[in-house]
Coordinates of C-alpha atoms (C1' of nucleotides) in Angstrom, one line a residue:
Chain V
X20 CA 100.7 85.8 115.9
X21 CA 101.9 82.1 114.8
X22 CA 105.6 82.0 115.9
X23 CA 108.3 81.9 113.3
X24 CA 109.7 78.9 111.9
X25 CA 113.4 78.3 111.7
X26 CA 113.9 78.5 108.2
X27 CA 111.8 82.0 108.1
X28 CA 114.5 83.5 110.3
X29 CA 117.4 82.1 108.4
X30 CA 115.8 83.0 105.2
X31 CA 114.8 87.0 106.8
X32 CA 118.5 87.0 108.2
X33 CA 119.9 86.0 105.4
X34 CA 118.2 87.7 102.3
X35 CA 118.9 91.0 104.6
X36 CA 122.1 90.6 104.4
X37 CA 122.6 90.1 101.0
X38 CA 120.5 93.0 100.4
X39 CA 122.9 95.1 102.8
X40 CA 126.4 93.9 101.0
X41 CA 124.7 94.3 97.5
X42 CA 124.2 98.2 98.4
X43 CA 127.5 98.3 99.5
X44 CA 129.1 96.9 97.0
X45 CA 127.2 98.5 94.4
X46 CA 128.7 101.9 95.7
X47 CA 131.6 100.3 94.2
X48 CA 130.2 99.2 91.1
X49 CA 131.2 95.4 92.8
X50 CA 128.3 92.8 94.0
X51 CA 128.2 90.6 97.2
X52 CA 129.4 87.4 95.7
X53 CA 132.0 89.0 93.4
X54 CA 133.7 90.3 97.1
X55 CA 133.2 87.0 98.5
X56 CA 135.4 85.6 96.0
X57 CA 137.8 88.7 96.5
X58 CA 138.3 87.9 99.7
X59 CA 138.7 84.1 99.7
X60 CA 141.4 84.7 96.7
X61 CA 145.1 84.7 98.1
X62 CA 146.3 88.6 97.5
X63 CA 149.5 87.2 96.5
X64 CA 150.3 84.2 94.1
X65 CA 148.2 82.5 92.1
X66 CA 145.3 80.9 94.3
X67 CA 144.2 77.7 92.4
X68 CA 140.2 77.6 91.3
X69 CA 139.7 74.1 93.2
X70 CA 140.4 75.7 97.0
X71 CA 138.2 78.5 95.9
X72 CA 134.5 76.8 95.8
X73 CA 135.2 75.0 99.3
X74 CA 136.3 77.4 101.2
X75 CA 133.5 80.1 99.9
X76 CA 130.8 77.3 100.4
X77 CA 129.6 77.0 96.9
X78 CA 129.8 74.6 93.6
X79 CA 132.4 74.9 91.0
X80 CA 129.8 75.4 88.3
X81 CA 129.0 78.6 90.4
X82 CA 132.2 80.1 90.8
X83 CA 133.2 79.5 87.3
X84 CA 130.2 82.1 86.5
X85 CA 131.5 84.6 89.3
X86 CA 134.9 84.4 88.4
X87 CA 134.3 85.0 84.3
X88 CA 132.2 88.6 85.3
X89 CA 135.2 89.3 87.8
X90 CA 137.5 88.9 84.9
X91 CA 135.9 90.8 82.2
X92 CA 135.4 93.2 85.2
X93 CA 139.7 93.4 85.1
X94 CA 139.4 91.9 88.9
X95 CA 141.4 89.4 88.5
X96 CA 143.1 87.1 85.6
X97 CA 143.1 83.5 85.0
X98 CA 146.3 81.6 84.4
X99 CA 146.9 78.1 83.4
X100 CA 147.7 76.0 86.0
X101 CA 151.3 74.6 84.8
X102 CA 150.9 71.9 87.7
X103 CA 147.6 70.6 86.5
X104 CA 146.4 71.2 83.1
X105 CA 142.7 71.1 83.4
X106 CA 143.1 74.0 86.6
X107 CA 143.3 77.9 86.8
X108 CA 145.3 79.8 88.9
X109 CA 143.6 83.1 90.0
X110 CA 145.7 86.2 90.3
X111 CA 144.5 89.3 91.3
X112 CA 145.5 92.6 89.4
X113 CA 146.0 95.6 91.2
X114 CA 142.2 97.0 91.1
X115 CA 141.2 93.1 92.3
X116 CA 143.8 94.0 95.2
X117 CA 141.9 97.4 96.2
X118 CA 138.3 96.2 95.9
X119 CA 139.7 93.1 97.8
X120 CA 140.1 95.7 100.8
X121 CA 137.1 97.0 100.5
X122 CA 135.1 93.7 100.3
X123 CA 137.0 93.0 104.0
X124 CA 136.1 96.0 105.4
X125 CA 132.1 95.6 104.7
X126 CA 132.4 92.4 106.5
X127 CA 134.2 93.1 109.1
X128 CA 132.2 96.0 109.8
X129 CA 129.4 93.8 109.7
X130 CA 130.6 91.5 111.6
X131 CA 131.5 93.8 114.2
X132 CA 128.3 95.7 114.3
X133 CA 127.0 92.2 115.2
X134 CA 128.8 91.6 118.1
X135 CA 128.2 95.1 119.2
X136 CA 124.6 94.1 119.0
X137 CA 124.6 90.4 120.3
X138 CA 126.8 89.0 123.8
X139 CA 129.3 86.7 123.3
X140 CA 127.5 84.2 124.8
X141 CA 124.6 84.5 122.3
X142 CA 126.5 84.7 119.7
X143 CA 128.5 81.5 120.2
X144 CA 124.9 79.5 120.6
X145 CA 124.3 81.3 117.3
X146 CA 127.5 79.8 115.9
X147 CA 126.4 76.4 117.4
X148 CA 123.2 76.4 116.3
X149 CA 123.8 77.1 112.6
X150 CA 126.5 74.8 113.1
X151 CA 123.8 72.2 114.0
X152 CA 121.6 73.1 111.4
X153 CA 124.1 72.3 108.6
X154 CA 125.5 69.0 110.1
X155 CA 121.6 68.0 110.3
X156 CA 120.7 68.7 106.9
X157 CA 124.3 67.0 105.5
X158 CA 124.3 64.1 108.0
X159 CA 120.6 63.5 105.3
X160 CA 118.9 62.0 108.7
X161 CA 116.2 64.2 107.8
X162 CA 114.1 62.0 105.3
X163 CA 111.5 64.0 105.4
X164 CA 109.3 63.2 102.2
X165 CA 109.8 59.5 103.4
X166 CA 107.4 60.0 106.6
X167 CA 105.0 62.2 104.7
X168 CA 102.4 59.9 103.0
Chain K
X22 CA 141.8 77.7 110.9
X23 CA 140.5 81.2 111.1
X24 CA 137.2 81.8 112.8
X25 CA 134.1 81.6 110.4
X26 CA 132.1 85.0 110.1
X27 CA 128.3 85.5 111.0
X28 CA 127.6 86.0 107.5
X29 CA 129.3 82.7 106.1
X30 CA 127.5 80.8 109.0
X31 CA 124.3 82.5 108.1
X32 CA 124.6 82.2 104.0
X33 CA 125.7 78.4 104.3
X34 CA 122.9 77.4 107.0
X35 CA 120.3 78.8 104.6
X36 CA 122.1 78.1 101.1
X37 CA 121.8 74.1 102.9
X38 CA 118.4 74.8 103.7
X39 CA 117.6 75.7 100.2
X40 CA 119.1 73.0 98.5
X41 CA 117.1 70.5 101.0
X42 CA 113.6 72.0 100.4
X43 CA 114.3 72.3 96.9
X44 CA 115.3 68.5 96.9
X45 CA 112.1 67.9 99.0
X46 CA 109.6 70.2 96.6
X47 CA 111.2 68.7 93.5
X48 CA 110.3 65.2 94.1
X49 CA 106.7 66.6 93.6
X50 CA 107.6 68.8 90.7
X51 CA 107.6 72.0 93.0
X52 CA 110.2 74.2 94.0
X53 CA 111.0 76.3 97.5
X54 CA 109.8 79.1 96.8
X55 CA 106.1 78.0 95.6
X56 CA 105.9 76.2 98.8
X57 CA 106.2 79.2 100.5
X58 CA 103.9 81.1 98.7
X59 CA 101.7 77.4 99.2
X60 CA 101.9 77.9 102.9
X61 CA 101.3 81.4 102.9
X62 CA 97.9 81.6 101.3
X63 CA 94.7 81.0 102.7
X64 CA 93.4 77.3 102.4
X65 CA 89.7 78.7 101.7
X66 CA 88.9 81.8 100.5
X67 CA 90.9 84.4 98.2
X68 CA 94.1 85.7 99.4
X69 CA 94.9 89.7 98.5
X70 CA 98.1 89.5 97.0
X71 CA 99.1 92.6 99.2
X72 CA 99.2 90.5 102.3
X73 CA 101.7 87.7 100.9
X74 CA 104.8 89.6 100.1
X75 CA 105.0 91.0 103.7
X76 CA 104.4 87.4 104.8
X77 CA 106.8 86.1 103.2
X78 CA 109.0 88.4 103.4
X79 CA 109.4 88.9 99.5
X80 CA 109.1 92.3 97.5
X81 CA 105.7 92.2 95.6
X82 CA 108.0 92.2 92.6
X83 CA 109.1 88.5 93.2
X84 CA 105.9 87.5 94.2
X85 CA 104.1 88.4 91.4
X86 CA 106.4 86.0 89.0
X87 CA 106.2 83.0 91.3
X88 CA 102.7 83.2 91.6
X89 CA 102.5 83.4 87.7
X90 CA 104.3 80.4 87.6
X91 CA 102.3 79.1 90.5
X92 CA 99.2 79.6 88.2
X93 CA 100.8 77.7 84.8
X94 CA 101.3 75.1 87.1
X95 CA 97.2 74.9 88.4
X96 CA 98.5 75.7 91.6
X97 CA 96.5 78.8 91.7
X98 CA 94.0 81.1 90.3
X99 CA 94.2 85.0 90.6
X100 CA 91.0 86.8 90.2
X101 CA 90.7 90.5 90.3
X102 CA 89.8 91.8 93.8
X103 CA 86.3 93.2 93.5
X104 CA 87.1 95.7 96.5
X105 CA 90.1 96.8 94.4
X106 CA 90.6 97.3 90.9
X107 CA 94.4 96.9 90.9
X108 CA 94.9 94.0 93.1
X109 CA 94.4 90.4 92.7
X110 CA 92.9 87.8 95.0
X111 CA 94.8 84.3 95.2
X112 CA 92.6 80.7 95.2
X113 CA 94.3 77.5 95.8
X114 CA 93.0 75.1 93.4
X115 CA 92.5 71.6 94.6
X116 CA 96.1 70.5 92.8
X117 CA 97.3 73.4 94.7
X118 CA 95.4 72.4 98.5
X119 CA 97.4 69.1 98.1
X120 CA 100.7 70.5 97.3
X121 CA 100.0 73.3 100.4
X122 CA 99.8 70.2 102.6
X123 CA 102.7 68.3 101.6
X124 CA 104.4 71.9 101.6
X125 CA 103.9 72.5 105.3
X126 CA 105.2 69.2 106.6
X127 CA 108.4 69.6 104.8
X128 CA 108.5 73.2 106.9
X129 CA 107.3 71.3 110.2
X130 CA 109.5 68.5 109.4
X131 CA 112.7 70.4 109.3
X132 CA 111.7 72.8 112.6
X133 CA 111.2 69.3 114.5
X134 CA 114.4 68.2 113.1
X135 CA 116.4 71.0 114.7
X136 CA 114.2 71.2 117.9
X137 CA 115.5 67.2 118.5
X138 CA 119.1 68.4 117.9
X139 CA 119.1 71.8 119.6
X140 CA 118.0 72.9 123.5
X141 CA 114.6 74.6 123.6
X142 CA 117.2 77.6 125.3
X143 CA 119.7 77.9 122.5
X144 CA 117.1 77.7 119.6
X145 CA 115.9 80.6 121.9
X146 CA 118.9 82.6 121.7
X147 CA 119.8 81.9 117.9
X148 CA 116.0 83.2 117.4
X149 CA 117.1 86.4 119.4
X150 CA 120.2 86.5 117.6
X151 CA 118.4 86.6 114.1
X152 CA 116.0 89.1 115.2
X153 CA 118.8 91.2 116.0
X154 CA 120.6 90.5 113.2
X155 CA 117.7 91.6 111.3
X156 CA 116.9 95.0 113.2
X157 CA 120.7 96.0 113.1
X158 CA 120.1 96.1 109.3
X159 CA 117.2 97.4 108.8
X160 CA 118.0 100.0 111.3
X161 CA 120.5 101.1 109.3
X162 CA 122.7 102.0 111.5
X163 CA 125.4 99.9 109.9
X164 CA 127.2 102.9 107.4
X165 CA 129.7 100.6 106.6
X166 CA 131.0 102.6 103.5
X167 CA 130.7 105.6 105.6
X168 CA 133.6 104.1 107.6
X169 CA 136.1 103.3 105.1
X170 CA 137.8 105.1 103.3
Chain G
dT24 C1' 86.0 117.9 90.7
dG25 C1' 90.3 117.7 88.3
dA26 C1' 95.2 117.0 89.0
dA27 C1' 98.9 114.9 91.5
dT28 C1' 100.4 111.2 94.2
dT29 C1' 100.3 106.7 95.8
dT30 C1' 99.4 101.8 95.4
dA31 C1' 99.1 97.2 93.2
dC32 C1' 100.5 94.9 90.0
dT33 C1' 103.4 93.0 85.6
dA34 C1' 107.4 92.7 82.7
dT35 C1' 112.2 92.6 82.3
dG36 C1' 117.0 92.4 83.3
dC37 C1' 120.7 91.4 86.6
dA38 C1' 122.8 88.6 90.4
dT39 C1' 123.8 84.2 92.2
dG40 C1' 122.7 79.7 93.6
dC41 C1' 122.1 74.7 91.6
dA42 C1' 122.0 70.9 88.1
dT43 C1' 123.2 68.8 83.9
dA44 C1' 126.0 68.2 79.9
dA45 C1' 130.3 68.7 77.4
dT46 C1' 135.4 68.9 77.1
dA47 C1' 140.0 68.3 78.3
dT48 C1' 143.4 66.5 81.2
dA49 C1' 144.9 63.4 85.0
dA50 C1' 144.9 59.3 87.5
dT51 C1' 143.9 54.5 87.9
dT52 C1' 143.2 49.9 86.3
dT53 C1' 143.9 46.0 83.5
Chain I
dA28 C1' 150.3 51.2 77.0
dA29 C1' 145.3 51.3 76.3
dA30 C1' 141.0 51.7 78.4
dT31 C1' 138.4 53.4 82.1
dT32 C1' 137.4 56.5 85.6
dA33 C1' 137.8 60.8 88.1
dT34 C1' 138.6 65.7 88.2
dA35 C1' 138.7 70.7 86.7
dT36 C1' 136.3 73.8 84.2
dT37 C1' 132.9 76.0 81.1
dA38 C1' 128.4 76.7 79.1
dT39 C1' 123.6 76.7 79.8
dG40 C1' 119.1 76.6 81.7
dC41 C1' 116.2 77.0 85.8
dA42 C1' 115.0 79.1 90.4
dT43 C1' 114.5 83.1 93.0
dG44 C1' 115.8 87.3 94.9
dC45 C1' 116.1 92.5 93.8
dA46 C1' 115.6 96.9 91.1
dT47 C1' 113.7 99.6 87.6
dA48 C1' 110.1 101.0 84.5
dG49 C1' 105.5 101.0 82.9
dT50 C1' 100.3 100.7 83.5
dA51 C1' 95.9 101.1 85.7
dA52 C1' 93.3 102.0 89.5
dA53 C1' 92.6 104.4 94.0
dT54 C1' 93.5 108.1 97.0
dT55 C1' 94.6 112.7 98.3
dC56 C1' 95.0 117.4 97.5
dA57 C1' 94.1 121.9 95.8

DNA sequence: TGAATTTACTATGCATGCATAATATAATTT
DNA sequence: AAATTATATTATGCATGCATAGTAAATTCA
């Protein structure tokens, strides 16, 4: 058996854990990356849209999807922004608040079962490997197409 | 700073990886995931469409519209499996040969990226880590809703 | 053997990422 | 201040995963 490459693993590791949140979250009648956002939103005070993308990892363009579904979902509402007036200003309502608990817990409890699993040790290579991985592909030193013919 | 989770280190290693090999693909007109499928079939001879999901690590279900898309493209050609009435056997056209090369060096490319930037031992461990990662789910021992309230 | 079940797809809809384009407002430059 | 540039957001379309439902063929069972 050919050995695995890296991005297989990630990929594997990855795609089972979305598959795991989604089933959580669908108990809830929630989804993985509307939690995400639930968790990364301030509970109290309005948490403005541009600290949102960066700190969840993802574009603008893609949160602005999530965060229309979560508000016709009557997670949370969008506010002007009297401070800037091309910005939002997230606020959760009270059922953004509960499924905002939720969302914590299935992480947490994932992340727990994790390091139930894994030592510390390993898992802090784990963390220093991805770590690697994402300053390689950012730093753009891999040019890959360039060295194939 | 708070301390990242495993999943946020896991969804933005791969969610970098993705948008690499799609930058890679696209300069051919190809994507990620028809790379995969690329590198997953057989250079000669017909390839059951049973044996590529599970390669992959794909439901049969997303298979089957990428390699639709795989044969608009003259990637592919899927001829009925005359051992098997329902399935399908896959054939790389020549178009497709080509792109199946070009394919796997963008995979090797990237593993021999991280193997110069990561110890042989911790890209050990992070395999190990994954792995368990991956059995912890699928195990199913994780009743994370169980838990909670 | 005929009926019931399983298997191998395909089609479709949703979730969720990106990219591009459009719009409105802010910030900067001249 | 007017013009230019940058930023924040939305709308859309594509890519790619899953789930569900439907169809045809194979397999199993009674």
């Amino acid at each position: 058996m050919k050995e695995k490459t890296i991005d297989y693993l990630l990929r594997s590791a990855w795609l089972g854990v979305t598959k795991m949140y989604n089933e959580e979250a669908g108990k809830k009648g929630s989804t993985m990356a509307t939690g995400f956002a639930l968790i990364s939103i301030e509970p109290e005070g309005g948490t403005p849209s541009t600290s949102l993308g960066p700190r969840m990892g993802i574009e603008a363009t893609s949160l602005s999807r999530t965060l229309k579904t979560m508000e016709e979902k009557g997670l949370i509402i969008r506010k002007p922004n009297p401070l800037d007036g091309r910005g939002v200003l997230i606020h959760l309502t009270p059922f953004g608040k509960e499924m905002r608990e939720y969302s914590k817990q299935v992480v947490i409890r994932f992340d727990e079962a994790v390091k139930e699993t894994v030592s510390e040790e390993d898992l802090d290579t784990f963390k220093k490997v991805t770590n690697s991985i994402l300053e390689l592909i950012n730093s753009k030193k891999i040019y890959i197409s360039d060295k194939i013919s």
